Amino acid sequence: MFRKILIANRGEIAARVITTARRLGLATVAVHSDADAGALHVALADEAVRIGPAPVAESYLRGEAIIAAALKTGAEAIHPGYGFLSENPGFVAEVEAAGLVFIGPPAQAIRAMGLKDAAKALMQSAGVPVVPGYHGETRDPAFLAGQAAALGYPVLIKARAGGGGKGMRLVEHPADFAAALQGAEREAQASFGDPACLIEKYVTRPRHIEIQVFADAHGNAVHLFERDCSLQRRHQKVIEEAPAPGMTDAVRAAMGRAAVQAARAIGYRGAGTVEFIADGSGPLREDGFWFMEMNTRLQVEHPVSEAITGLDFVELQLRVASGEALPFRQEELAIDGHAFEARLYAEDAERGFLPATGRLTHLSFPPAAAFAPGPVRIDAGVREGDEVSPWYDPMLAKIIVHGPDRASALARLATVLDECRIAGSTTNVEFLAALARHPDFRAGAVDTGLIARELEGLTARPPLPPEAPALAALAVLDLLSAPADPDPWRSLTGWRGWGAAESHVALAHGGERLDLRLRHLGPGEFTASSPLGETALKVIDHRSGAVRFLSGGVQRTAHAVACPGRVSLFLDGVKHDFSVPDPLLGGTHDHDGGDAIIAPMPGLVGPLRTRAGERVRKGEPLLLLEAMKMEHVLAAPRDGVVAEVLVAEGDQVGDGTVLLRMEPGDA
């Protein structure tokens, strides 16, 4: 076994690898960009080395800087995590040339699976079923459009060099093919340095089922069962589970054999995942799945497989990389219970899942193990007080639950998501909780189109309850203390010689102004009048942000997090954000309304599709903004004429930057 390893990654995966290494007695080295100098993975490691400024091309993709850091600190091996350089065969060769061990598969195995077109041809020759499509070298748009027509729509355009939903477009109509191809090629070039794309027939009700494989240098190769990753948005996984619902022993055995066959065909070593598309229009069949790609690394969703097998996959990676044989045979492996993983992102589900930034002023998870087995496990890459950076993927944490069966595990997931309280940045936690409670998902009727079909309901917010602004106003006025507060002066709060004390508070919520009138009736008792009506409540207890209150004859608990100018209130599993308008400032503007297009998040300006003086129609795409490795289309807010374009392609802009102005009125 190694004495010291370097982790060539960041965020939760770096922290997760460090945790296992520490348990095994290995010293660890972290690397970091300037943006990550104070990050969690840096704090957890024994040593840390700066490798460059914030952009990934100048830091986490600098293989020579990472190798130099390993040599400088005396590390013997490099763990790549996932993403960045984890599937770069050139980096593997450089690591080995430097006399270091790469904790992953050989370069030739990565190379064999790195380009989807070549990988599919290899799998066909190995007898593994593949999805019909064009996997050749020609990149001429007209030729590719012809191949798509021959396959029959809908088709899927996929970057041959990547994964994670980047460089991927679903095209349902021939008229949309050219624009979709251009977008996929741009995203592929930006993410993987290779714009080439392939075309595949799109299975109309597909399920994404993947098989975890492990192989060692002694000729042993096994599969560790399947994961269902069908709950996706824009081809990115949202909630994963193991085992797959509706899986039979016969289909599991067939998929497992195909996955091990694929691994053996390329001389694989270490942890890998063979991904299949399965026909979800009916029960799973032995002849109803096709090879999609192989990820030659540890997957983001590996904890669900750890939960049902009781194994630590990072430990297995370390042991295999150090030359040990796998400690088990296929027949010794068994499935224990059911597990789910939900990916918690800093993103705004109500605004098309735009990435969000901000400082995490409050971060509270339910009691759980960190990077370890248990009924609840939280793999987080951030701490309270950390800044969500616009430079990297916006995933904050992975919420993993395990139970004896699917129904109990899924119920646990929904409850745990309700108990996650995060302030300072918008997250997708309520969307995840709604998804965990969706009747089709609960019934196991999953396919990759479920989220798109049910998106409106999954992102809908319940009406604002009148207790929420009332409690937020009390937090602003610092009146949430319980009646038994030991401070004698606080017991006089609101005292008057005659009548009831009255306060006026202005709040803003969802772009609307709420003017509240609070009357203090006695210790902890208030009435609040607002545009939502009048509500009476009594504060019973307030400890560590948890407010127990009585309203309408029912006791409930809320959590209030107040900071200058803002209050986040968590009530019944929903977060309500309020701001305190500055009376010296004017009104606010929407990001995408009126006479301007305003950047909804920090990002890089992509190709412009309009110019000053051009007439446009509402909803017409005008420019692209690249943020957190994804392209976001910004469209015309109304019919009219473009007055001026204030940015150029390649500009880095901040949240709230005015990008384009329209002529006023109906010009």
PDB file of C-alpha atoms in Angstrom, residues 49 75 207 223 225 245 266 404 408 412 504 513 549 584 603 634 656:
ATOM      1  CA  VAL A  49      -0.162  22.874  -3.140  1.00  0.00           C
ATOM      2  CA  ALA A  75       3.495  11.474  -3.040  1.00  0.00           C
ATOM      3  CA  ARG A 207     -33.895   3.967 -19.046  1.00  0.00           C
ATOM      4  CA  HIS A 223     -19.477  -6.511 -11.553  1.00  0.00           C
ATOM      5  CA  PHE A 225     -24.565  -4.884  -9.722  1.00  0.00           C
ATOM      6  CA  PRO A 245     -36.508  -1.003 -10.024  1.00  0.00           C
ATOM      7  CA  ILE A 266      -9.852  -3.405 -23.119  1.00  0.00           C
ATOM      8  CA  PRO A 404     -34.142  -2.410   3.739  1.00  0.00           C
ATOM      9  CA  SER A 408     -38.511   2.841   2.986  1.00  0.00           C
ATOM     10  CA  ARG A 412     -36.172   8.427   4.095  1.00  0.00           C
ATOM     11  CA  HIS A 504     -44.076  48.341  10.457  1.00  0.00           C
ATOM     12  CA  ARG A 513     -43.088  44.058  -1.877  1.00  0.00           C
ATOM     13  CA  PHE A 549     -44.846  28.727  17.354  1.00  0.00           C
ATOM     14  CA  LEU A 584     -32.921  54.985  -0.404  1.00  0.00           C
ATOM     15  CA  GLY A 603     -20.440  33.765 -16.951  1.00  0.00           C
ATOM     16  CA  LEU A 634     -30.799  34.272 -23.342  1.00  0.00           C
ATOM     17  CA  GLY A 656     -26.727  41.513 -12.976  1.00  0.00           C
TER      18      GLY A 656
END
